[in-house]
PDB file of C-alpha atoms in Angstrom:
ATOM      1  CA  MET I 245      44.515 -22.717  62.564  1.00  0.00           C
ATOM      2  CA  LYS I 246      43.200 -23.264  59.085  1.00  0.00           C
ATOM      3  CA  THR I 247      42.038 -26.651  57.753  1.00  0.00           C
ATOM      4  CA  LEU I 248      43.674 -28.312  54.663  1.00  0.00           C
ATOM      5  CA  VAL I 249      42.157 -31.331  53.077  1.00  0.00           C
ATOM      6  CA  ILE I 250      44.832 -33.176  50.949  1.00  0.00           C
ATOM      7  CA  ALA I 251      43.945 -35.834  48.368  1.00  0.00           C
ATOM      8  CA  LEU I 252      46.832 -38.091  47.572  1.00  0.00           C
ATOM      9  CA  GLY I 253      46.945 -39.815  44.359  1.00  0.00           C
ATOM     10  CA  GLY I 254      47.691 -43.627  44.250  1.00  0.00           C
ATOM     11  CA  ASN I 255      50.963 -42.981  42.331  1.00  0.00           C
ATOM     12  CA  ALA I 256      52.094 -41.095  45.433  1.00  0.00           C
ATOM     13  CA  LEU I 257      51.625 -44.214  47.403  1.00  0.00           C
ATOM     14  CA  LEU I 258      53.152 -46.533  44.786  1.00  0.00           C
ATOM     15  CA  GLN I 259      54.775 -45.539  41.336  1.00  0.00           C
ATOM     16  CA  ARG I 260      53.473 -46.818  38.153  1.00  0.00           C
ATOM     17  CA  GLY I 261      55.207 -50.242  37.287  1.00  0.00           C
ATOM     18  CA  GLU I 262      56.564 -50.858  40.818  1.00  0.00           C
ATOM     19  CA  VAL I 263      55.842 -54.129  42.458  1.00  0.00           C
ATOM     20  CA  LEU I 264      53.167 -53.920  44.841  1.00  0.00           C
ATOM     21  CA  SER I 265      55.146 -54.555  47.956  1.00  0.00           C
ATOM     22  CA  ALA I 266      55.039 -53.284  51.407  1.00  0.00           C
ATOM     23  CA  ASP I 267      58.583 -51.978  51.209  1.00  0.00           C
ATOM     24  CA  ASN I 268      57.999 -49.966  47.981  1.00  0.00           C
ATOM     25  CA  GLN I 269      55.063 -48.378  49.648  1.00  0.00           C
ATOM     26  CA  TYR I 270      56.793 -47.454  52.864  1.00  0.00           C
ATOM     27  CA  LYS I 271      59.517 -45.710  50.511  1.00  0.00           C
ATOM     28  CA  SER I 272      56.870 -43.511  49.075  1.00  0.00           C
ATOM     29  CA  ILE I 273      55.232 -42.878  52.188  1.00  0.00           C
ATOM     30  CA  ALA I 274      58.415 -41.621  53.705  1.00  0.00           C
ATOM     31  CA  LYS I 275      58.301 -38.810  51.225  1.00  0.00           C
ATOM     32  CA  ILE I 276      54.632 -38.199  51.977  1.00  0.00           C
ATOM     33  CA  ALA I 277      55.350 -38.096  55.445  1.00  0.00           C
ATOM     34  CA  SER I 278      58.169 -35.497  55.195  1.00  0.00           C
ATOM     35  CA  ALA I 279      55.780 -32.998  52.997  1.00  0.00           C
ATOM     36  CA  ILE I 280      52.809 -33.574  55.275  1.00  0.00           C
ATOM     37  CA  GLY I 281      55.156 -32.899  58.399  1.00  0.00           C
ATOM     38  CA  GLU I 282      55.839 -29.566  57.064  1.00  0.00           C
ATOM     39  CA  LEU I 283      52.251 -28.581  56.345  1.00  0.00           C
ATOM     40  CA  ALA I 284      51.161 -29.845  59.851  1.00  0.00           C
ATOM     41  CA  GLU I 285      53.233 -26.932  61.380  1.00  0.00           C
ATOM     42  CA  HIS I 286      50.817 -24.513  59.766  1.00  0.00           C
ATOM     43  CA  TYR I 287      47.475 -26.103  59.262  1.00  0.00           C
ATOM     44  CA  ARG I 288      45.020 -28.729  60.530  1.00  0.00           C
ATOM     45  CA  ILE I 289      45.656 -31.691  58.168  1.00  0.00           C
ATOM     46  CA  VAL I 290      43.008 -34.161  56.745  1.00  0.00           C
ATOM     47  CA  ILE I 291      44.501 -36.808  54.227  1.00  0.00           C
ATOM     48  CA  VAL I 292      42.295 -38.569  51.822  1.00  0.00           C
ATOM     49  CA  HIS I 293      44.194 -41.298  49.802  1.00  0.00           C
ATOM     50  CA  GLY I 294      43.505 -43.322  46.721  1.00  0.00           C
ATOM     51  CA  ASN I 295      43.731 -47.046  46.867  1.00  0.00           C
ATOM     52  CA  GLY I 296      43.552 -48.485  43.056  1.00  0.00           C
ATOM     53  CA  PRO I 297      46.602 -50.427  43.009  1.00  0.00           C
ATOM     54  CA  GLN I 298      46.052 -51.779  46.632  1.00  0.00           C
ATOM     55  CA  VAL I 299      42.482 -52.795  46.341  1.00  0.00           C
ATOM     56  CA  GLY I 300      43.276 -54.481  43.034  1.00  0.00           C
ATOM     57  CA  LEU I 301      45.888 -56.537  44.644  1.00  0.00           C
ATOM     58  CA  LEU I 302      43.808 -57.472  47.569  1.00  0.00           C
ATOM     59  CA  ALA I 303      41.075 -58.612  44.822  1.00  0.00           C
ATOM     60  CA  LEU I 304      43.806 -60.917  43.075  1.00  0.00           C
ATOM     61  CA  GLN I 305      44.828 -62.274  46.441  1.00  0.00           C
ATOM     62  CA  ASN I 306      41.299 -62.905  47.331  1.00  0.00           C
ATOM     63  CA  LEU I 307      40.697 -64.825  44.251  1.00  0.00           C
ATOM     64  CA  ALA I 308      43.809 -66.960  44.594  1.00  0.00           C
ATOM     65  CA  TYR I 309      42.425 -69.028  47.723  1.00  0.00           C
ATOM     66  CA  GLU I 310      39.461 -70.899  46.193  1.00  0.00           C
ATOM     67  CA  ALA I 311      38.385 -72.669  49.387  1.00  0.00           C
ATOM     68  CA  VAL I 312      36.480 -69.503  50.658  1.00  0.00           C
ATOM     69  CA  PRO I 313      34.099 -67.487  48.432  1.00  0.00           C
ATOM     70  CA  SER I 314      35.419 -64.019  47.383  1.00  0.00           C
ATOM     71  CA  TYR I 315      34.903 -61.168  49.587  1.00  0.00           C
ATOM     72  CA  PRO I 316      33.068 -58.369  47.987  1.00  0.00           C
ATOM     73  CA  LEU I 317      34.666 -55.009  46.892  1.00  0.00           C
ATOM     74  CA  ASP I 318      33.447 -52.826  49.755  1.00  0.00           C
ATOM     75  CA  ILE I 319      34.961 -55.172  52.187  1.00  0.00           C
ATOM     76  CA  LEU I 320      38.346 -55.179  50.244  1.00  0.00           C
ATOM     77  CA  GLY I 321      37.993 -51.411  50.299  1.00  0.00           C
ATOM     78  CA  ALA I 322      37.778 -51.251  53.955  1.00  0.00           C
ATOM     79  CA  GLU I 323      40.878 -53.605  54.181  1.00  0.00           C
ATOM     80  CA  SER I 324      42.842 -51.270  52.005  1.00  0.00           C
ATOM     81  CA  GLN I 325      41.749 -48.224  54.204  1.00  0.00           C
ATOM     82  CA  GLY I 326      43.112 -50.048  57.259  1.00  0.00           C
ATOM     83  CA  MET I 327      46.454 -51.090  55.418  1.00  0.00           C
ATOM     84  CA  ILE I 328      47.227 -47.796  53.769  1.00  0.00           C
ATOM     85  CA  GLY I 329      45.988 -45.795  56.878  1.00  0.00           C
ATOM     86  CA  TYR I 330      48.244 -47.844  59.220  1.00  0.00           C
ATOM     87  CA  MET I 331      51.299 -47.506  57.114  1.00  0.00           C
ATOM     88  CA  LEU I 332      50.709 -43.641  56.648  1.00  0.00           C
ATOM     89  CA  ALA I 333      49.940 -43.182  60.401  1.00  0.00           C
ATOM     90  CA  GLN I 334      53.159 -45.208  61.430  1.00  0.00           C
ATOM     91  CA  ARG I 335      55.513 -43.183  59.277  1.00  0.00           C
ATOM     92  CA  LEU I 336      53.814 -39.795  60.184  1.00  0.00           C
ATOM     93  CA  SER I 337      54.038 -40.635  63.924  1.00  0.00           C
ATOM     94  CA  GLN I 338      57.828 -40.958  63.669  1.00  0.00           C
ATOM     95  CA  ASN I 339      58.339 -37.448  62.642  1.00  0.00           C
ATOM     96  CA  ALA I 340      59.991 -35.275  65.429  1.00  0.00           C
ATOM     97  CA  ASN I 341      57.392 -33.223  67.216  1.00  0.00           C
ATOM     98  CA  ALA I 342      54.576 -35.064  65.445  1.00  0.00           C
ATOM     99  CA  ARG I 343      51.004 -34.381  66.130  1.00  0.00           C
ATOM    100  CA  PRO I 344      48.739 -37.347  67.023  1.00  0.00           C
ATOM    101  CA  VAL I 345      47.548 -39.384  63.864  1.00  0.00           C
ATOM    102  CA  SER I 346      44.347 -41.027  63.524  1.00  0.00           C
ATOM    103  CA  THR I 347      43.007 -43.270  60.892  1.00  0.00           C
ATOM    104  CA  ILE I 348      39.194 -43.473  60.471  1.00  0.00           C
ATOM    105  CA  LEU I 349      37.379 -46.230  58.530  1.00  0.00           C
ATOM    106  CA  THR I 350      35.014 -44.296  56.642  1.00  0.00           C
ATOM    107  CA  ARG I 351      31.695 -44.980  54.904  1.00  0.00           C
ATOM    108  CA  VAL I 352      30.433 -42.789  52.125  1.00  0.00           C
ATOM    109  CA  VAL I 353      26.669 -42.907  50.758  1.00  0.00           C
ATOM    110  CA  VAL I 354      26.099 -43.263  47.193  1.00  0.00           C
ATOM    111  CA  ASP I 355      23.062 -43.193  44.966  1.00  0.00           C
ATOM    112  CA  LYS I 356      21.755 -46.748  44.131  1.00  0.00           C
ATOM    113  CA  ASN I 357      20.498 -45.383  40.872  1.00  0.00           C
ATOM    114  CA  ASP I 358      23.744 -43.778  39.907  1.00  0.00           C
ATOM    115  CA  PRO I 359      24.406 -44.488  36.151  1.00  0.00           C
ATOM    116  CA  ALA I 360      28.085 -45.337  37.034  1.00  0.00           C
ATOM    117  CA  PHE I 361      26.820 -48.819  37.970  1.00  0.00           C
ATOM    118  CA  ASP I 362      25.924 -49.368  34.306  1.00  0.00           C
ATOM    119  CA  THR I 363      29.109 -48.129  32.901  1.00  0.00           C
ATOM    120  CA  PRO I 364      32.223 -49.058  35.001  1.00  0.00           C
ATOM    121  CA  SER I 365      35.004 -46.571  34.543  1.00  0.00           C
ATOM    122  CA  LYS I 366      37.297 -46.612  37.789  1.00  0.00           C
ATOM    123  CA  TYR I 367      40.773 -48.165  37.209  1.00  0.00           C
ATOM    124  CA  ILE I 368      41.864 -50.677  39.984  1.00  0.00           C
ATOM    125  CA  GLY I 369      44.676 -53.248  40.164  1.00  0.00           C
ATOM    126  CA  PRO I 370      47.930 -53.854  38.286  1.00  0.00           C
ATOM    127  CA  VAL I 371      48.408 -53.164  34.671  1.00  0.00           C
ATOM    128  CA  TYR I 372      48.264 -55.923  32.000  1.00  0.00           C
ATOM    129  CA  GLU I 373      49.435 -56.204  28.267  1.00  0.00           C
ATOM    130  CA  PRO I 374      46.292 -55.588  26.076  1.00  0.00           C
ATOM    131  CA  GLU I 375      46.391 -58.852  24.422  1.00  0.00           C
ATOM    132  CA  ARG I 376      45.511 -60.594  27.683  1.00  0.00           C
ATOM    133  CA  GLN I 377      42.046 -58.787  27.731  1.00  0.00           C
ATOM    134  CA  LYS I 378      39.882 -61.868  26.666  1.00  0.00           C
ATOM    135  CA  ASP I 379      41.577 -64.218  28.928  1.00  0.00           C
ATOM    136  CA  LEU I 380      41.187 -61.952  32.058  1.00  0.00           C
ATOM    137  CA  GLU I 381      37.640 -61.149  31.340  1.00  0.00           C
ATOM    138  CA  ARG I 382      36.930 -64.774  30.811  1.00  0.00           C
ATOM    139  CA  GLN I 383      39.052 -66.106  33.767  1.00  0.00           C
ATOM    140  CA  TYR I 384      37.730 -63.545  36.603  1.00  0.00           C
ATOM    141  CA  GLY I 385      34.515 -62.004  34.880  1.00  0.00           C
ATOM    142  CA  TRP I 386      36.050 -58.423  34.967  1.00  0.00           C
ATOM    143  CA  GLN I 387      35.674 -55.730  32.716  1.00  0.00           C
ATOM    144  CA  MET I 388      38.644 -54.274  31.301  1.00  0.00           C
ATOM    145  CA  LYS I 389      39.854 -51.046  29.646  1.00  0.00           C
ATOM    146  CA  LEU I 390      42.977 -49.548  28.293  1.00  0.00           C
ATOM    147  CA  ASP I 391      44.800 -47.126  30.680  1.00  0.00           C
ATOM    148  CA  GLY I 392      47.346 -45.568  28.464  1.00  0.00           C
ATOM    149  CA  ASN I 393      49.373 -48.381  26.745  1.00  0.00           C
ATOM    150  CA  TYR I 394      48.303 -50.918  29.386  1.00  0.00           C
ATOM    151  CA  LEU I 395      45.083 -52.861  30.206  1.00  0.00           C
ATOM    152  CA  ARG I 396      43.474 -52.528  33.680  1.00  0.00           C
ATOM    153  CA  ARG I 397      40.295 -53.797  35.437  1.00  0.00           C
ATOM    154  CA  VAL I 398      37.582 -50.882  35.628  1.00  0.00           C
ATOM    155  CA  VAL I 399      34.781 -50.993  38.249  1.00  0.00           C
ATOM    156  CA  PRO I 400      31.711 -48.640  38.860  1.00  0.00           C
ATOM    157  CA  SER I 401      32.627 -45.339  40.323  1.00  0.00           C
ATOM    158  CA  PRO I 402      29.388 -43.583  41.671  1.00  0.00           C
ATOM    159  CA  ALA I 403      29.333 -39.999  42.989  1.00  0.00           C
ATOM    160  CA  PRO I 404      29.603 -39.492  46.567  1.00  0.00           C
ATOM    161  CA  GLN I 405      26.514 -37.965  48.193  1.00  0.00           C
ATOM    162  CA  SER I 406      27.275 -37.806  51.896  1.00  0.00           C
ATOM    163  CA  ILE I 407      30.292 -38.945  54.315  1.00  0.00           C
ATOM    164  CA  GLN I 408      28.594 -40.954  57.275  1.00  0.00           C
ATOM    165  CA  ASP I 409      31.647 -40.430  59.619  1.00  0.00           C
ATOM    166  CA  SER I 410      32.351 -36.711  59.057  1.00  0.00           C
ATOM    167  CA  GLU I 411      31.436 -35.996  62.761  1.00  0.00           C
ATOM    168  CA  ALA I 412      34.291 -38.316  63.901  1.00  0.00           C
ATOM    169  CA  ILE I 413      36.657 -36.745  61.638  1.00  0.00           C
ATOM    170  CA  ARG I 414      35.753 -33.265  62.964  1.00  0.00           C
ATOM    171  CA  LEU I 415      36.070 -34.305  66.554  1.00  0.00           C
ATOM    172  CA  LEU I 416      39.581 -35.593  65.925  1.00  0.00           C
ATOM    173  CA  LEU I 417      40.542 -32.360  64.022  1.00  0.00           C
ATOM    174  CA  ASP I 418      39.400 -30.367  66.968  1.00  0.00           C
ATOM    175  CA  LYS I 419      41.923 -32.351  69.053  1.00  0.00           C
ATOM    176  CA  ARG I 420      44.760 -31.344  66.711  1.00  0.00           C
ATOM    177  CA  HIS I 421      45.021 -34.910  65.282  1.00  0.00           C
ATOM    178  CA  ILE I 422      46.304 -35.276  61.801  1.00  0.00           C
ATOM    179  CA  VAL I 423      43.236 -37.348  60.249  1.00  0.00           C
ATOM    180  CA  ILE I 424      43.520 -40.117  57.752  1.00  0.00           C
ATOM    181  CA  CYS I 425      40.095 -40.982  56.174  1.00  0.00           C
ATOM    182  CA  CYS I 426      37.990 -41.628  53.207  1.00  0.00           C
ATOM    183  CA  GLY I 427      40.622 -43.982  51.896  1.00  0.00           C
ATOM    184  CA  GLY I 428      39.982 -44.983  48.285  1.00  0.00           C
ATOM    185  CA  GLY I 429      37.232 -42.740  48.222  1.00  0.00           C
ATOM    186  CA  GLY I 430      35.461 -44.314  51.235  1.00  0.00           C
ATOM    187  CA  ILE I 431      33.587 -47.618  51.498  1.00  0.00           C
ATOM    188  CA  PRO I 432      30.602 -47.084  49.163  1.00  0.00           C
ATOM    189  CA  MET I 433      27.230 -47.528  50.952  1.00  0.00           C
ATOM    190  CA  ILE I 434      23.693 -47.555  49.380  1.00  0.00           C
ATOM    191  CA  GLU I 435      20.292 -47.245  51.385  1.00  0.00           C
ATOM    192  CA  GLY I 436      18.196 -50.370  51.440  1.00  0.00           C
ATOM    193  CA  GLU I 437      15.197 -51.735  53.360  1.00  0.00           C
ATOM    194  CA  GLU I 438      17.267 -52.360  56.594  1.00  0.00           C
ATOM    195  CA  GLY I 439      19.525 -49.384  56.334  1.00  0.00           C
ATOM    196  CA  TYR I 440      22.712 -48.790  54.698  1.00  0.00           C
ATOM    197  CA  ARG I 441      24.668 -51.603  53.037  1.00  0.00           C
ATOM    198  CA  GLY I 442      28.061 -51.847  51.153  1.00  0.00           C
ATOM    199  CA  VAL I 443      28.136 -52.069  47.512  1.00  0.00           C
ATOM    200  CA  GLU I 444      30.635 -53.233  44.724  1.00  0.00           C
ATOM    201  CA  ALA I 445      32.278 -50.141  43.639  1.00  0.00           C
ATOM    202  CA  VAL I 446      35.259 -47.628  44.197  1.00  0.00           C
ATOM    203  CA  ILE I 447      34.415 -43.939  44.692  1.00  0.00           C
ATOM    204  CA  ASP I 448      36.814 -41.399  43.223  1.00  0.00           C
ATOM    205  CA  LYS I 449      39.030 -40.156  45.957  1.00  0.00           C
ATOM    206  CA  ASP I 450      39.289 -36.427  44.700  1.00  0.00           C
ATOM    207  CA  LEU I 451      35.497 -36.007  44.584  1.00  0.00           C
ATOM    208  CA  VAL I 452      35.389 -37.408  48.065  1.00  0.00           C
ATOM    209  CA  ALA I 453      38.056 -35.214  49.234  1.00  0.00           C
ATOM    210  CA  SER I 454      36.013 -32.178  47.580  1.00  0.00           C
ATOM    211  CA  LEU I 455      32.913 -33.206  49.409  1.00  0.00           C
ATOM    212  CA  LEU I 456      34.765 -33.663  52.851  1.00  0.00           C
ATOM    213  CA  ALA I 457      36.423 -30.458  52.746  1.00  0.00           C
ATOM    214  CA  ARG I 458      33.051 -28.789  52.191  1.00  0.00           C
ATOM    215  CA  GLU I 459      31.359 -30.791  55.118  1.00  0.00           C
ATOM    216  CA  LEU I 460      34.166 -29.661  57.403  1.00  0.00           C
ATOM    217  CA  ASN I 461      34.144 -26.112  56.075  1.00  0.00           C
ATOM    218  CA  ALA I 462      37.810 -26.294  55.467  1.00  0.00           C
ATOM    219  CA  GLU I 463      39.672 -23.430  53.894  1.00  0.00           C
ATOM    220  CA  TYR I 464      41.623 -25.224  51.434  1.00  0.00           C
ATOM    221  CA  LEU I 465      41.693 -28.429  49.104  1.00  0.00           C
ATOM    222  CA  MET I 466      45.061 -29.576  47.741  1.00  0.00           C
ATOM    223  CA  ILE I 467      45.184 -32.443  45.072  1.00  0.00           C
ATOM    224  CA  LEU I 468      48.417 -33.834  44.925  1.00  0.00           C
ATOM    225  CA  THR I 469      49.522 -35.881  42.006  1.00  0.00           C
ATOM    226  CA  ASP I 470      52.488 -36.707  39.705  1.00  0.00           C
ATOM    227  CA  ALA I 471      52.278 -33.615  37.691  1.00  0.00           C
ATOM    228  CA  ASP I 472      53.642 -30.392  39.200  1.00  0.00           C
ATOM    229  CA  ALA I 473      50.682 -28.266  37.718  1.00  0.00           C
ATOM    230  CA  VAL I 474      47.749 -28.392  35.379  1.00  0.00           C
ATOM    231  CA  TYR I 475      49.183 -27.850  31.845  1.00  0.00           C
ATOM    232  CA  GLN I 476      47.845 -26.209  28.620  1.00  0.00           C
ATOM    233  CA  ASP I 477      48.855 -28.455  25.606  1.00  0.00           C
ATOM    234  CA  TRP I 478      50.061 -31.188  27.836  1.00  0.00           C
ATOM    235  CA  GLY I 479      52.387 -33.632  25.941  1.00  0.00           C
ATOM    236  CA  THR I 480      53.399 -30.950  23.074  1.00  0.00           C
ATOM    237  CA  PRO I 481      56.230 -28.470  22.626  1.00  0.00           C
ATOM    238  CA  GLN I 482      53.761 -25.826  23.630  1.00  0.00           C
ATOM    239  CA  ALA I 483      53.095 -27.027  27.072  1.00  0.00           C
ATOM    240  CA  LYS I 484      52.548 -24.403  29.572  1.00  0.00           C
ATOM    241  CA  ALA I 485      51.824 -24.648  33.449  1.00  0.00           C
ATOM    242  CA  LEU I 486      48.713 -22.946  34.499  1.00  0.00           C
ATOM    243  CA  ARG I 487      49.528 -21.237  37.712  1.00  0.00           C
ATOM    244  CA  GLN I 488      46.376 -19.193  38.547  1.00  0.00           C
ATOM    245  CA  VAL I 489      42.978 -20.371  36.902  1.00  0.00           C
ATOM    246  CA  THR I 490      39.211 -19.897  37.389  1.00  0.00           C
ATOM    247  CA  PRO I 491      36.705 -22.608  37.445  1.00  0.00           C
ATOM    248  CA  ASP I 492      35.464 -21.706  34.067  1.00  0.00           C
ATOM    249  CA  GLU I 493      39.273 -21.725  32.774  1.00  0.00           C
ATOM    250  CA  LEU I 494      39.716 -25.087  34.316  1.00  0.00           C
ATOM    251  CA  ARG I 495      36.538 -26.621  33.126  1.00  0.00           C
ATOM    252  CA  PRO I 496      37.835 -27.897  29.688  1.00  0.00           C
ATOM    253  CA  PHE I 497      40.259 -30.105  31.811  1.00  0.00           C
ATOM    254  CA  ALA I 498      37.427 -31.844  33.705  1.00  0.00           C
ATOM    255  CA  ALA I 499      36.939 -34.467  31.166  1.00  0.00           C
ATOM    256  CA  PRO I 500      36.029 -38.121  32.560  1.00  0.00           C
ATOM    257  CA  ASP I 501      39.375 -39.602  31.480  1.00  0.00           C
ATOM    258  CA  GLY I 502      40.195 -40.982  34.820  1.00  0.00           C
ATOM    259  CA  ALA I 503      43.503 -38.784  35.072  1.00  0.00           C
ATOM    260  CA  MET I 504      43.335 -35.120  35.343  1.00  0.00           C
ATOM    261  CA  GLY I 505      39.477 -35.044  34.817  1.00  0.00           C
ATOM    262  CA  PRO I 506      38.339 -35.913  38.351  1.00  0.00           C
ATOM    263  CA  LYS I 507      40.978 -33.670  39.792  1.00  0.00           C
ATOM    264  CA  ALA I 508      39.728 -30.895  37.818  1.00  0.00           C
ATOM    265  CA  GLU I 509      36.074 -31.467  38.558  1.00  0.00           C
ATOM    266  CA  ALA I 510      36.675 -31.834  42.258  1.00  0.00           C
ATOM    267  CA  ALA I 511      38.639 -28.565  42.468  1.00  0.00           C
ATOM    268  CA  ILE I 512      35.837 -26.857  40.487  1.00  0.00           C
ATOM    269  CA  GLU I 513      33.222 -28.026  42.717  1.00  0.00           C
ATOM    270  CA  PHE I 514      35.008 -26.988  45.914  1.00  0.00           C
ATOM    271  CA  VAL I 515      35.743 -23.501  44.731  1.00  0.00           C
ATOM    272  CA  GLU I 516      32.278 -22.750  43.169  1.00  0.00           C
ATOM    273  CA  LYS I 517      30.494 -24.022  46.195  1.00  0.00           C
ATOM    274  CA  THR I 518      32.530 -22.463  48.868  1.00  0.00           C
ATOM    275  CA  GLY I 519      34.464 -19.298  47.286  1.00  0.00           C
ATOM    276  CA  LYS I 520      37.626 -20.774  48.599  1.00  0.00           C
ATOM    277  CA  LYS I 521      40.779 -21.891  47.006  1.00  0.00           C
ATOM    278  CA  ALA I 522      41.859 -25.271  45.551  1.00  0.00           C
ATOM    279  CA  PHE I 523      45.322 -26.414  44.562  1.00  0.00           C
ATOM    280  CA  ILE I 524      46.621 -29.057  42.011  1.00  0.00           C
ATOM    281  CA  GLY I 525      50.265 -30.043  41.955  1.00  0.00           C
ATOM    282  CA  ALA I 526      53.083 -32.475  42.995  1.00  0.00           C
ATOM    283  CA  LEU I 527      53.682 -33.921  46.547  1.00  0.00           C
ATOM    284  CA  LYS I 528      57.224 -32.613  46.610  1.00  0.00           C
ATOM    285  CA  ASP I 529      55.918 -28.900  46.167  1.00  0.00           C
ATOM    286  CA  ALA I 530      53.124 -29.340  48.827  1.00  0.00           C
ATOM    287  CA  LEU I 531      54.245 -26.313  51.074  1.00  0.00           C
ATOM    288  CA  ALA I 532      55.154 -24.242  48.123  1.00  0.00           C
ATOM    289  CA  ILE I 533      51.706 -24.803  46.403  1.00  0.00           C
ATOM    290  CA  VAL I 534      49.626 -23.789  49.292  1.00  0.00           C
ATOM    291  CA  ARG I 535      51.682 -20.530  49.439  1.00  0.00           C
ATOM    292  CA  GLU I 536      50.870 -20.224  45.646  1.00  0.00           C
ATOM    293  CA  GLU I 537      54.573 -20.409  44.683  1.00  0.00           C
ATOM    294  CA  LYS I 538      54.123 -23.520  42.706  1.00  0.00           C
ATOM    295  CA  GLY I 539      51.218 -25.834  41.153  1.00  0.00           C
ATOM    296  CA  THR I 540      47.940 -24.610  39.983  1.00  0.00           C
ATOM    297  CA  CYS I 541      45.796 -22.350  42.213  1.00  0.00           C
ATOM    298  CA  ILE I 542      42.009 -22.490  41.315  1.00  0.00           C
ATOM    299  CA  ARG I 543      40.096 -19.548  42.577  1.00  0.00           C
ATOM    300  CA  LEU I 544      36.933 -17.193  41.822  1.00  0.00           C
ATOM    301  CA  ALA I 545      37.832 -14.451  39.545  1.00  0.00           C
TER     302      ALA I 545
END
């Protein structure tokens, strides 16, 4: 049975503008479980998920209790892996004829000299009105940046180098488990004098999914988002869905914009380094995407 690594965007877990409640997340996860359940009948499944809204919420809750020093971002990332992984596993396990589901707390090595540490760019947490920027930066010491029409916190997003727990993931896959791992891009680790230690950052989950798919020798990488395909001239009357593209044709979309950019970069990297196929599309179309009936398929010419 072929292996499919799926990267779930943060909007798949929680719609933009929704209250960050457990009930709302479970509603979104019910849709995810249905789509994943169909895929699991045909493929070995690995799920990598985002955590931007969730880890931002944990950071705010962390700051609210002033009697205890704030926990660092790597620990909050681990907390978000447990929270989201638990919720996904619960719902996936409720499907009829469900395969076993396991969540792996996953550590990912990054380079301590990565320039991303000097230029934070990864959005986390809820959105704010732009006029609140100075107050938020003064109150919390955050760096803020516009995300569309709204303001969000940004943190460093170094490139993943290796996945420390890939062997455990591989063993579970061999036992036919659906594996949830590398949540939020994984817990970022840097090498120090006494071994690896966590660092304040959030790794891009699409880039980690691409790396994991290569480490597992997976046949396919699928990046699911709120767009049903990659579009030429997006947002204009001339917008056109791209169904079959090469890495070179997709490369103009791989801009560091925090939206389609990392997805395109991850897909290009996987295809060029393995010669296999990657897909980008909407969660609701997951099974049709891997059959190349919907979404965008990225492949070598």
